[in-house]
PDB file of C-alpha atoms in Angstrom:
ATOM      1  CA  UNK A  40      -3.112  46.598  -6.180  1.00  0.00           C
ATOM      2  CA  UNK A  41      -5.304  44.006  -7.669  1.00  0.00           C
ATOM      3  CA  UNK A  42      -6.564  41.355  -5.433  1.00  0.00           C
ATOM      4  CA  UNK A  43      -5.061  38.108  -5.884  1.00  0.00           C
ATOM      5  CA  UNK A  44      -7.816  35.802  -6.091  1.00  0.00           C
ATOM      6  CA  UNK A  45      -9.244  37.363  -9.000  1.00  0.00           C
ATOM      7  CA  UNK A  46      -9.168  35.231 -11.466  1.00  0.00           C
ATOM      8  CA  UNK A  47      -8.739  37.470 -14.184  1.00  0.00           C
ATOM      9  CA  UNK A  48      -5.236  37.442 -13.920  1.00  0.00           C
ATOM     10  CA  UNK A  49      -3.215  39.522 -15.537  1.00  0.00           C
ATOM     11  CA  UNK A  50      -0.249  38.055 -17.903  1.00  0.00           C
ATOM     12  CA  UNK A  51       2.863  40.545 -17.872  1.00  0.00           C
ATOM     13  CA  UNK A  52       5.908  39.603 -19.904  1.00  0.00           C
ATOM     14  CA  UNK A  53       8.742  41.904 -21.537  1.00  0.00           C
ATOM     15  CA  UNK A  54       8.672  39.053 -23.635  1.00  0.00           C
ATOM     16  CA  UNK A  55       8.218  35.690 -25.677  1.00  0.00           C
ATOM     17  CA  UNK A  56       6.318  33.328 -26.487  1.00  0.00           C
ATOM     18  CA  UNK A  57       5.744  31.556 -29.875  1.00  0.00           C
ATOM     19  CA  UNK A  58       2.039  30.502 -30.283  1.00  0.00           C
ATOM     20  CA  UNK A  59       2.192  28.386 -33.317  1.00  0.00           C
ATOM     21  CA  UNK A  60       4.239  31.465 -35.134  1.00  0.00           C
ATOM     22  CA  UNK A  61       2.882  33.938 -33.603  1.00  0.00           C
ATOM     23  CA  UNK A  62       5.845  35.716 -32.429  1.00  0.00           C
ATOM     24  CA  UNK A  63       6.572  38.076 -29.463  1.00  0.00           C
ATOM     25  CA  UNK A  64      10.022  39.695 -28.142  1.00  0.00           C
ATOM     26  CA  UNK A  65      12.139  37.783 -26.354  1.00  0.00           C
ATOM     27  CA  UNK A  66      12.887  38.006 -22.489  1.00  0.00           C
ATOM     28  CA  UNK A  67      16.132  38.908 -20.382  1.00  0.00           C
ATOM     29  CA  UNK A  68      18.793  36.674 -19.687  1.00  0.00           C
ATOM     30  CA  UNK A  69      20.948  36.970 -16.774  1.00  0.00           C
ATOM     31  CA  UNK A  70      24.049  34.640 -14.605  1.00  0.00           C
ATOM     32  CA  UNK A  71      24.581  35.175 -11.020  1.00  0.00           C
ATOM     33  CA  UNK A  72      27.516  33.439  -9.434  1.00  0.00           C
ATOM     34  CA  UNK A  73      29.213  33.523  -5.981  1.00  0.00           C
ATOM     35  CA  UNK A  74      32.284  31.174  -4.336  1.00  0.00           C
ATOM     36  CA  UNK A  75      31.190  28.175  -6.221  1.00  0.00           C
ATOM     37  CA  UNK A  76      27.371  28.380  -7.171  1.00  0.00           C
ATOM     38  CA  UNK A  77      26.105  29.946 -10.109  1.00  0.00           C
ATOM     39  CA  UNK A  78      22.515  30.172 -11.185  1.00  0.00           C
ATOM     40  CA  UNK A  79      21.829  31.352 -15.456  1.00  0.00           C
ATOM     41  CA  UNK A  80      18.179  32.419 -16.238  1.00  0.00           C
ATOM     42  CA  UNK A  81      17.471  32.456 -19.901  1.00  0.00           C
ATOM     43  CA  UNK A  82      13.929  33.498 -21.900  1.00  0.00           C
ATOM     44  CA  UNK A  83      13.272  33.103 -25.803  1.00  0.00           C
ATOM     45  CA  UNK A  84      10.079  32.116 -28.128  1.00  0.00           C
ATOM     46  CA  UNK A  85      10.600  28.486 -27.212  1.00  0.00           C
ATOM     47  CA  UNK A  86      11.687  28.324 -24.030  1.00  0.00           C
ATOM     48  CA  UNK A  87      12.811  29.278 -20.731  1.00  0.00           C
ATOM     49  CA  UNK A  88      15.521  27.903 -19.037  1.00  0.00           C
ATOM     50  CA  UNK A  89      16.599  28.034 -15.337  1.00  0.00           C
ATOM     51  CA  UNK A  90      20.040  26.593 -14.580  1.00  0.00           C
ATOM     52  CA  UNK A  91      22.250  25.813 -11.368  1.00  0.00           C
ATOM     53  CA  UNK A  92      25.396  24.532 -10.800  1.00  0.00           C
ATOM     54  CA  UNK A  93      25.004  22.391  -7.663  1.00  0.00           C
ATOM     55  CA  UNK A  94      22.185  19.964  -6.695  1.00  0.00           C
ATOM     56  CA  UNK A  95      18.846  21.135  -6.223  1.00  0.00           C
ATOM     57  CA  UNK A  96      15.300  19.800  -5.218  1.00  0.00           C
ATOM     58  CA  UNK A  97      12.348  21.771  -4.982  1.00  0.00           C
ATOM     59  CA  UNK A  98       8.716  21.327  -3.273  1.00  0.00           C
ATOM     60  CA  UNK A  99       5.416  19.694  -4.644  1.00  0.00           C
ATOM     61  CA  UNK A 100       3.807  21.786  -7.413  1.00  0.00           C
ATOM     62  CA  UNK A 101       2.152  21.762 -10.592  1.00  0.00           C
ATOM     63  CA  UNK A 102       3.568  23.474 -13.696  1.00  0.00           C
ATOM     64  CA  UNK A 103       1.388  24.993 -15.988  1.00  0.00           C
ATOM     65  CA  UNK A 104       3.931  23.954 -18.935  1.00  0.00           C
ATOM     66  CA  UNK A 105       5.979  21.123 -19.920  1.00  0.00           C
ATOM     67  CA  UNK A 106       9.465  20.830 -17.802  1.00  0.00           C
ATOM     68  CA  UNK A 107      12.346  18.808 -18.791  1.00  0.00           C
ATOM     69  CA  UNK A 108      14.862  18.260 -16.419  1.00  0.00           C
ATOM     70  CA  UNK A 109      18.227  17.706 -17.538  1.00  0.00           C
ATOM     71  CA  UNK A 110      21.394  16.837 -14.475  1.00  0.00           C
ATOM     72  CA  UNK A 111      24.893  17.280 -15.602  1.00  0.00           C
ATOM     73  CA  UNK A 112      25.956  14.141 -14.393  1.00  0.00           C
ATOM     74  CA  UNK A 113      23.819  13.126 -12.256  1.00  0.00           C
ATOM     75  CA  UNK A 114      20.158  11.374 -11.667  1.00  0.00           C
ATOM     76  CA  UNK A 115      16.991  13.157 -11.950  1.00  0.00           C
ATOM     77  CA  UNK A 116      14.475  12.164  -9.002  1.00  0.00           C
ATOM     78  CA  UNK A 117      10.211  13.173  -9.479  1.00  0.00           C
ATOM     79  CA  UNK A 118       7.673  11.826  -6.851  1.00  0.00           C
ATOM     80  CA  UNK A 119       3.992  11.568  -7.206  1.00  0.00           C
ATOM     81  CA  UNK A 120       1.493  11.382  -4.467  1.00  0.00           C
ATOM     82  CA  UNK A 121       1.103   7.407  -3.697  1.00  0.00           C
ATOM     83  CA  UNK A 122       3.008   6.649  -6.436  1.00  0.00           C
ATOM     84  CA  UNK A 123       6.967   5.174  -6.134  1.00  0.00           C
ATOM     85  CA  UNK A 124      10.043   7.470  -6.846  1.00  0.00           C
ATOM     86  CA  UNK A 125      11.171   7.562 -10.457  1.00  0.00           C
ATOM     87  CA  UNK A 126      14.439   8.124 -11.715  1.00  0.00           C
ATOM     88  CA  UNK A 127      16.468   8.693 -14.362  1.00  0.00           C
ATOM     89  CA  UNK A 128      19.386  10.409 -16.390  1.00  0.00           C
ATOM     90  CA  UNK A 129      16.601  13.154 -17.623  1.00  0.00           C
ATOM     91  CA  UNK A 130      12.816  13.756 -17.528  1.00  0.00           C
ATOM     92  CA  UNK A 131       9.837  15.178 -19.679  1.00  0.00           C
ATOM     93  CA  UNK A 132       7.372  16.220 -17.203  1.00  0.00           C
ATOM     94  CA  UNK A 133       3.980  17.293 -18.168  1.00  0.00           C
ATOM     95  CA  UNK A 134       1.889  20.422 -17.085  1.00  0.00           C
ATOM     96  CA  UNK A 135      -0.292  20.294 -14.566  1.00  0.00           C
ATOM     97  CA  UNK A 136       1.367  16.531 -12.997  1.00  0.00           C
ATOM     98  CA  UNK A 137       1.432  17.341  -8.764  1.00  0.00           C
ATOM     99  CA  UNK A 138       5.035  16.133  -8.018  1.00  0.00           C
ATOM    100  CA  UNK A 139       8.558  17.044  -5.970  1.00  0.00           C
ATOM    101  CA  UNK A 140      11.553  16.573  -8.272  1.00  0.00           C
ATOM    102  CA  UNK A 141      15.157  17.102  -7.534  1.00  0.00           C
ATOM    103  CA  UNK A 142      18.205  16.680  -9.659  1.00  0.00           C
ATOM    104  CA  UNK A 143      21.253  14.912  -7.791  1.00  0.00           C
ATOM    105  CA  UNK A 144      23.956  17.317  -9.546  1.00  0.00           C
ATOM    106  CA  UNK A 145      24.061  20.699 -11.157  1.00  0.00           C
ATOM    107  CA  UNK A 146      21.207  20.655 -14.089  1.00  0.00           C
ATOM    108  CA  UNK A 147      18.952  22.582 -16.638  1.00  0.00           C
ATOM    109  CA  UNK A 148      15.494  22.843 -16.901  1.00  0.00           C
ATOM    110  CA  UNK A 149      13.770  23.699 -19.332  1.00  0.00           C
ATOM    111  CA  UNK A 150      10.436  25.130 -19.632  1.00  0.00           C
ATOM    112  CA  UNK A 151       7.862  24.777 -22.314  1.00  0.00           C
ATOM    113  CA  UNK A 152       4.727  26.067 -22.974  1.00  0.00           C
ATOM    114  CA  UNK A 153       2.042  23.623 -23.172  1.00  0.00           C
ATOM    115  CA  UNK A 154       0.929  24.001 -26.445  1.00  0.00           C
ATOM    116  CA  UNK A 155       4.363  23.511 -28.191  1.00  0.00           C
ATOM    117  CA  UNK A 156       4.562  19.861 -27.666  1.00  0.00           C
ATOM    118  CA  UNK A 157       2.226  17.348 -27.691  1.00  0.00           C
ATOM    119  CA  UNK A 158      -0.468  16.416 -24.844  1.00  0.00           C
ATOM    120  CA  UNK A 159       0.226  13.979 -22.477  1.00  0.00           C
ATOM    121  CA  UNK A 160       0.019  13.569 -18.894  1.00  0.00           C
ATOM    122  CA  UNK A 161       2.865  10.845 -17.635  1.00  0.00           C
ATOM    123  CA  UNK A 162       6.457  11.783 -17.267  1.00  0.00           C
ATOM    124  CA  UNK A 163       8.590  10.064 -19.732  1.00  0.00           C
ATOM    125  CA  UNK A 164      12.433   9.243 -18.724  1.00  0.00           C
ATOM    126  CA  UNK A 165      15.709  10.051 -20.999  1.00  0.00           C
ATOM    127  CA  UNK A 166      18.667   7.915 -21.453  1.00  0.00           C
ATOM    128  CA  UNK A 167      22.136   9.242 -21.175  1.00  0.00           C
ATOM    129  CA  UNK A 168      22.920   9.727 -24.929  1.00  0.00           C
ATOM    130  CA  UNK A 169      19.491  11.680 -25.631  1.00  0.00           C
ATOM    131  CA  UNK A 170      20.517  14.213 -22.009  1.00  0.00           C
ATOM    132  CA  UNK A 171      23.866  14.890 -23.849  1.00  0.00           C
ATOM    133  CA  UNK A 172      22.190  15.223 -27.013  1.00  0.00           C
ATOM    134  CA  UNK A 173      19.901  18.101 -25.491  1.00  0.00           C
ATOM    135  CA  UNK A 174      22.283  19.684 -23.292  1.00  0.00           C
ATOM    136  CA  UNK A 175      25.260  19.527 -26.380  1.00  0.00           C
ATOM    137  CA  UNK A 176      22.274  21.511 -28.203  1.00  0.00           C
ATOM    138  CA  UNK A 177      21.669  24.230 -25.632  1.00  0.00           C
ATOM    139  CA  UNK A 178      25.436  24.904 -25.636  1.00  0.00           C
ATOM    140  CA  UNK A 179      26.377  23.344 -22.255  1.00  0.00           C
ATOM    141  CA  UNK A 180      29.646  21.649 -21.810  1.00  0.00           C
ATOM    142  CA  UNK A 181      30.344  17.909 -20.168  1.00  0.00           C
ATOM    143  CA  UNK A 182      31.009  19.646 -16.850  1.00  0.00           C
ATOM    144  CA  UNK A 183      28.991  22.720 -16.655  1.00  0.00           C
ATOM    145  CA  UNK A 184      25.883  24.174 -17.647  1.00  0.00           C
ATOM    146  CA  UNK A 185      24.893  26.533 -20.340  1.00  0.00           C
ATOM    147  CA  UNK A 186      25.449  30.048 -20.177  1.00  0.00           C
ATOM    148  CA  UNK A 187      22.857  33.000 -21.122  1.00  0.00           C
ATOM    149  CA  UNK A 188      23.387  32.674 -24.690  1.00  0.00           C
ATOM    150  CA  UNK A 189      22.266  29.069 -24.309  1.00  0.00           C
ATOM    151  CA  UNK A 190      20.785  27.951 -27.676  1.00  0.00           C
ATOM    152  CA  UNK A 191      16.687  27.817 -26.154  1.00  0.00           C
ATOM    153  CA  UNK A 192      15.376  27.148 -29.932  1.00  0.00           C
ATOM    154  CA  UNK A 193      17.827  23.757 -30.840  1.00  0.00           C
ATOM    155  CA  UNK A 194      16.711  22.925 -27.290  1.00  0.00           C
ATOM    156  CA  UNK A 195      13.299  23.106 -27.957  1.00  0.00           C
ATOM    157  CA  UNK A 196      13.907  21.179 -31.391  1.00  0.00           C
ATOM    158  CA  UNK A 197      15.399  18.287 -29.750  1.00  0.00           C
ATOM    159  CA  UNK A 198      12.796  17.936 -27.208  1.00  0.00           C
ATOM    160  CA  UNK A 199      10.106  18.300 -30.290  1.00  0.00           C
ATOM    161  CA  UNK A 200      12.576  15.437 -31.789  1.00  0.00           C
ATOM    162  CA  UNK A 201      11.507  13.319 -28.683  1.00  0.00           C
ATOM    163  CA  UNK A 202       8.157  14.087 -28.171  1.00  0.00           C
ATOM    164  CA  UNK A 203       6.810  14.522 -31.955  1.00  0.00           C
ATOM    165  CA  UNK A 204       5.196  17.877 -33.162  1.00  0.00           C
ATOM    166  CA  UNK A 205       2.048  19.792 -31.040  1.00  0.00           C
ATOM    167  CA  UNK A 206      -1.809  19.728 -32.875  1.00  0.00           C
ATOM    168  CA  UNK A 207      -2.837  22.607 -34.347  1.00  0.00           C
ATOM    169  CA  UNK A 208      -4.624  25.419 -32.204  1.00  0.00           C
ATOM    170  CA  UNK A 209      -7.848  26.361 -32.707  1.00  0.00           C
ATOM    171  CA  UNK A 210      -7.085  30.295 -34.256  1.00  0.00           C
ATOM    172  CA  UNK A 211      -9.349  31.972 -31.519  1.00  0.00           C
ATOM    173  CA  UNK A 212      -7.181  29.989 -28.319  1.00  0.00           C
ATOM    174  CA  UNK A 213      -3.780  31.090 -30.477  1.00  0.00           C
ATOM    175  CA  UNK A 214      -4.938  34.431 -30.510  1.00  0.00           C
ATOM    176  CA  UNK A 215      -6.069  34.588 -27.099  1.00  0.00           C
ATOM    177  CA  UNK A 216      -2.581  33.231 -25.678  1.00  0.00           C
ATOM    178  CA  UNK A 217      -0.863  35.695 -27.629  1.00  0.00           C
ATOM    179  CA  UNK A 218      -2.989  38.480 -25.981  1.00  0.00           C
ATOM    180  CA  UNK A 219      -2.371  37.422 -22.643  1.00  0.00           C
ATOM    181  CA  UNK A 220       1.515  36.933 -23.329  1.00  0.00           C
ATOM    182  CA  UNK A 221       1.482  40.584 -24.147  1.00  0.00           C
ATOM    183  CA  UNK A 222       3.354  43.327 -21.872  1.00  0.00           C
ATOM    184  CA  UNK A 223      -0.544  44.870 -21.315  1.00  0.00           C
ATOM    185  CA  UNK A 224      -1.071  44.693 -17.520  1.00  0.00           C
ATOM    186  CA  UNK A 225      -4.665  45.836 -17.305  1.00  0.00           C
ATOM    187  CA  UNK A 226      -5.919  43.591 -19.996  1.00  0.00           C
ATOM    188  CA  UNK A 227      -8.875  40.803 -17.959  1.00  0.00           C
ATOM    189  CA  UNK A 228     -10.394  37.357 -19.225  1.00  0.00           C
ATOM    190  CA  UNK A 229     -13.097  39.249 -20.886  1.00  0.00           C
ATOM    191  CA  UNK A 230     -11.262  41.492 -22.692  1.00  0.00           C
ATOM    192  CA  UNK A 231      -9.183  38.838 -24.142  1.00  0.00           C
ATOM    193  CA  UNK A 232     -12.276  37.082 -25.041  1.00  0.00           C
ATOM    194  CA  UNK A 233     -14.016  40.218 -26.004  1.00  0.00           C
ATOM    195  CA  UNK A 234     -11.176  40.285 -28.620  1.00  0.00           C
ATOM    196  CA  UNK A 235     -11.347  36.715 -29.942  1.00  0.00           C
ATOM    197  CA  UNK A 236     -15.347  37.084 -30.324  1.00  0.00           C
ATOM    198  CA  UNK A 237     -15.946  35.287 -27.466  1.00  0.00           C
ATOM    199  CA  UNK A 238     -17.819  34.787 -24.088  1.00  0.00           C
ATOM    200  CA  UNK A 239     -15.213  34.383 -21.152  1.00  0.00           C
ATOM    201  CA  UNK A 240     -16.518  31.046 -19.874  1.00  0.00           C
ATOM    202  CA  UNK A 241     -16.152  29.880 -23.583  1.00  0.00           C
ATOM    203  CA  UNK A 242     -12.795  31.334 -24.423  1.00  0.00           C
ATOM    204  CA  UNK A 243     -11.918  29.500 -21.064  1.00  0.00           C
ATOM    205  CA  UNK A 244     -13.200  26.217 -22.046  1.00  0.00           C
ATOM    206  CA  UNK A 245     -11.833  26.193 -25.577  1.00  0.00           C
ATOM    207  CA  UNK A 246      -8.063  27.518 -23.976  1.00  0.00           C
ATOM    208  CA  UNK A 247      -8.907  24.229 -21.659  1.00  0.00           C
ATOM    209  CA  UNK A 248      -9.585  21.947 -24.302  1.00  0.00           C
ATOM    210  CA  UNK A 249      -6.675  23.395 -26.480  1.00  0.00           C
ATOM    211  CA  UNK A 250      -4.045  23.862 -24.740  1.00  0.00           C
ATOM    212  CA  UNK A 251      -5.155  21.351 -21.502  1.00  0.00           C
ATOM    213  CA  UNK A 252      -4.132  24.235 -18.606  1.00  0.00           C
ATOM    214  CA  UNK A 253      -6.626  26.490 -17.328  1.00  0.00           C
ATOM    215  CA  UNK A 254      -6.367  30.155 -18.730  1.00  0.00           C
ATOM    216  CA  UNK A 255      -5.826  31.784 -15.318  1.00  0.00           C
ATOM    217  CA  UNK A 256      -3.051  29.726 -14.950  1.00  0.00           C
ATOM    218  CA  UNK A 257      -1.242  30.117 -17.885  1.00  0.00           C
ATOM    219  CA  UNK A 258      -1.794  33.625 -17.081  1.00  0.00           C
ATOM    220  CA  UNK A 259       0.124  33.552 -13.351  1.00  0.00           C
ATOM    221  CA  UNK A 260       3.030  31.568 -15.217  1.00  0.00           C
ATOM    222  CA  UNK A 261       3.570  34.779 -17.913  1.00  0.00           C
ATOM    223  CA  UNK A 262       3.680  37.177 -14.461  1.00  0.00           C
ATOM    224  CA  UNK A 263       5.724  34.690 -12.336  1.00  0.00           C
ATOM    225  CA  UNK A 264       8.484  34.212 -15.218  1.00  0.00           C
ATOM    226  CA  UNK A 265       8.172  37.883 -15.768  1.00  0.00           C
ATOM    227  CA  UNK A 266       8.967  38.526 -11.763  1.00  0.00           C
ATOM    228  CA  UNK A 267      11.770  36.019 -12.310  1.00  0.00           C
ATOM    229  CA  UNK A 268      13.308  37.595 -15.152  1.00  0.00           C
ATOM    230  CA  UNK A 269      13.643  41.127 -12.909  1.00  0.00           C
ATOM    231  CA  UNK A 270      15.286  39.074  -9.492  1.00  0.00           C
ATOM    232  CA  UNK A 271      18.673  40.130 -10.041  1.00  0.00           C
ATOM    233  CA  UNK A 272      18.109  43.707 -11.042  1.00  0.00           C
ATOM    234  CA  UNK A 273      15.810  44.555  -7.607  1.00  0.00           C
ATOM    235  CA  UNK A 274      13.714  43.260  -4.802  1.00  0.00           C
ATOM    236  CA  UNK A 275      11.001  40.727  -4.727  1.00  0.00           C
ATOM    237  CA  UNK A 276       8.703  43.043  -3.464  1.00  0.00           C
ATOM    238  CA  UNK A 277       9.732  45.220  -6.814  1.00  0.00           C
ATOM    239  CA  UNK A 278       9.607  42.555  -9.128  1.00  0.00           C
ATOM    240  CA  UNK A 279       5.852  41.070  -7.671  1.00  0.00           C
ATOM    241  CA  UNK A 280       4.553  45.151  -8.126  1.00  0.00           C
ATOM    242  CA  UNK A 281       6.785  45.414 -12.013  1.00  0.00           C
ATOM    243  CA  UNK A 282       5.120  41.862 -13.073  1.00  0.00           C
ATOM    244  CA  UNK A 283       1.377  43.058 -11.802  1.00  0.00           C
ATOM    245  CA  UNK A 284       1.244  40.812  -8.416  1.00  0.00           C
ATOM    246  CA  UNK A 285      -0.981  42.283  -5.759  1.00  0.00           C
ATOM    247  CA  UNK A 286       2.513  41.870  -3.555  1.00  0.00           C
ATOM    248  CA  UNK A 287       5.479  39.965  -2.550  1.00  0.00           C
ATOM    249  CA  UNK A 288       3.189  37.568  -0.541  1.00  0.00           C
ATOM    250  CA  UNK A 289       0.867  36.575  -3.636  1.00  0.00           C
ATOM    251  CA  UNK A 290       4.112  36.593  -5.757  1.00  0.00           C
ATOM    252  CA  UNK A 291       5.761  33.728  -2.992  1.00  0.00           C
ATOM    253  CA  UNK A 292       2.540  31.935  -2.928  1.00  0.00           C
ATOM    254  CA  UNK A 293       2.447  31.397  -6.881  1.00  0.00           C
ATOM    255  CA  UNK A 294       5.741  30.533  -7.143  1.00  0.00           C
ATOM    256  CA  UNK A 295       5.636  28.433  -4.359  1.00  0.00           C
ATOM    257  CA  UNK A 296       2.508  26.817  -6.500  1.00  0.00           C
ATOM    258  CA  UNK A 297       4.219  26.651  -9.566  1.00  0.00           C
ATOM    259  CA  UNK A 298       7.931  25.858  -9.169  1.00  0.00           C
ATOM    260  CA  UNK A 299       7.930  24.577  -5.543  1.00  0.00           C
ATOM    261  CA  UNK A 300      10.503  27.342  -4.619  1.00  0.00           C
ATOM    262  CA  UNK A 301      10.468  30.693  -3.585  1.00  0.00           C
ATOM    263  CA  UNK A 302      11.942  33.553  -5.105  1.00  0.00           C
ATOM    264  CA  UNK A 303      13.912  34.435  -2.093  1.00  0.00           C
ATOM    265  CA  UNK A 304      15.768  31.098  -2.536  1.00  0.00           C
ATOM    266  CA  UNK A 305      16.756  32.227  -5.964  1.00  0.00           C
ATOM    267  CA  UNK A 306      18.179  35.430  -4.726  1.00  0.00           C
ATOM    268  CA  UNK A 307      19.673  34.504  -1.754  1.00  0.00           C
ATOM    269  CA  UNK A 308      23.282  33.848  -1.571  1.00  0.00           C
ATOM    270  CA  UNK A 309      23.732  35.224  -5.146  1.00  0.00           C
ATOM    271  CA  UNK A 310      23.780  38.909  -4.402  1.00  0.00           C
ATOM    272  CA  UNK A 311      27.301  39.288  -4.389  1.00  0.00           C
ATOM    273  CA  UNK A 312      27.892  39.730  -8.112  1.00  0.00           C
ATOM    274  CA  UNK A 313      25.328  40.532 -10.682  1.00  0.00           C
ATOM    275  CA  UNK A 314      26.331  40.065 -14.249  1.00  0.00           C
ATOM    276  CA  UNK A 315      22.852  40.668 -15.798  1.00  0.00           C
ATOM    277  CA  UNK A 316      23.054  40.433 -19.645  1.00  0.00           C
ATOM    278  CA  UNK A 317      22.211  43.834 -21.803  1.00  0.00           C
ATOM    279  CA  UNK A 318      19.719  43.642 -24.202  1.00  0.00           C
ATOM    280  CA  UNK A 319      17.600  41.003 -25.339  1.00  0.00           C
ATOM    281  CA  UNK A 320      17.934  37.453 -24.224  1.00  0.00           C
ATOM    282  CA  UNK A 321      18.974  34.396 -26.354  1.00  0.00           C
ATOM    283  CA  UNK A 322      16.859  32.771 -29.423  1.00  0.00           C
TER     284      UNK A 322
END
């Protein structure tokens, strides 16, 4: 097991990303449901997407990627540290922003990496009309969510609509990202920079500049969403050892540090029935 406060971190997905066309396979999808509550993970090039069918608030964290955070319904809620509650019908909420959020009724959120949309660092509120307009795209109905062949790539078009297009990367930081998106486990910070031509301190400090989120951390969000993407096929201690976490501990405490939630919270409850999706997930 590696040790978790190395910060050559390793990035393990069975999946996608989409670095300014760079292209890599897309993740799993999956729905698990019991009495009334039903939870839909979905993975593409442009997106992930976590989805839940009741009212849900999670912890303070920071997000190494954009999150937009769109209640069926409902209100969205996001506190800052000293600063007043906000609210609104939807949110945009930039990487890296320390902040608890909660939506008051069942709601999507979407996930997007940091380099696909345009720097900025406040949250921005959405109206009604542009939260139907978003959810109508991913495929979700007036009353309930989308399902694992939600539409992640009109999602992410109509949030681009919003938010204008993302500046070009510099081709050394594109390359590097895709490299530490890839399914290698063993691969380090130097190697990746080895590969771009690069020291590490200066591949980190370009991927800083670039993309505006540390390397390392961009790195823990490729495991953690790969952990997630294994929950309802196995254990959280197996998906922290599949995804390259040192163990389920280290796997809690980035989540926790990421998403404000544990994984445990996602599988609990939900056991019951899993209706995991075959073969690749959604575009």
């Amino acid at each position: 097991m590696r040790d978790p406060r190395d910060d050559q971190e390793n990035c393990q997905t069975d999946g996608s990303d989409s670095v300014h066309g760079a292209m890599i396979q897309p993740l799993h999808a999956w729905a698990l449901e019991q009495n009334d509550r039903r939870l839909v993970y979905a993975s593409g090039a442009e997106a992930t997407m976590f989805a839940e069918s009741h009212a849900f608030g999670v912890a303070q964290h920071r997000l190494p990627v954009w999150k937009v955070v769109l209640p069926v319904g409902g209100q969205a809620e996001l506190l800052r540290p000293g600063r007043p509650m906000m609210t609104a019908a939807g949110l945009i909420v930039p990487p890296q922003l320390a902040h608890t959020c909660a939506a008051t009724s069942s709601y999507v959120a979407l996930f997007i990496d940091s380099w696909l949309l345009p720097p900025g660092s406040e949250p921005t509120r959405l109206d009604a009309t542009e939260v139907r307009r978003l959810l109508s795209a991913l495929g979700a109905g007036d009353s309930d969510g989308p399902g694992t062949a939600a539409d992640l790539a009109a999602g992410y078009i109509e949030v681009s609509t919003l938010t204008g297009a993302p500046p070009a990367l510099d081709p050394r930081v594109a390359h590097a990202v895709r490299l530490c998106s890839s399914p290698d486990p063993d691969g380090s910070i130097a190697s990746v920079a080895a590969e771009v031509g690069l020291s590490a301190p200066r591949l980190r400090a370009l991927v800083r500049q670039g993309v505006g989120v540390p390397l390392t951390r961009l790195r823990q969000w490729g495991r953690l969403r790969a952990a997630i993407a294994d929950l309802p096929a196995t254990t959280v201690a197996m998906a922290a050892a599949t995804a390259g976490f040192a163990d389920q501990a280290h796997l809690t405490r980035t989540a926790r540090d990421l998403m404000g939630r544990t994984p445990a919270s996602i599988r609990c409850s939900v056991t019951a029935q899993d209706s995991r999706s075959s073969g690749e997930g959604p575009m």
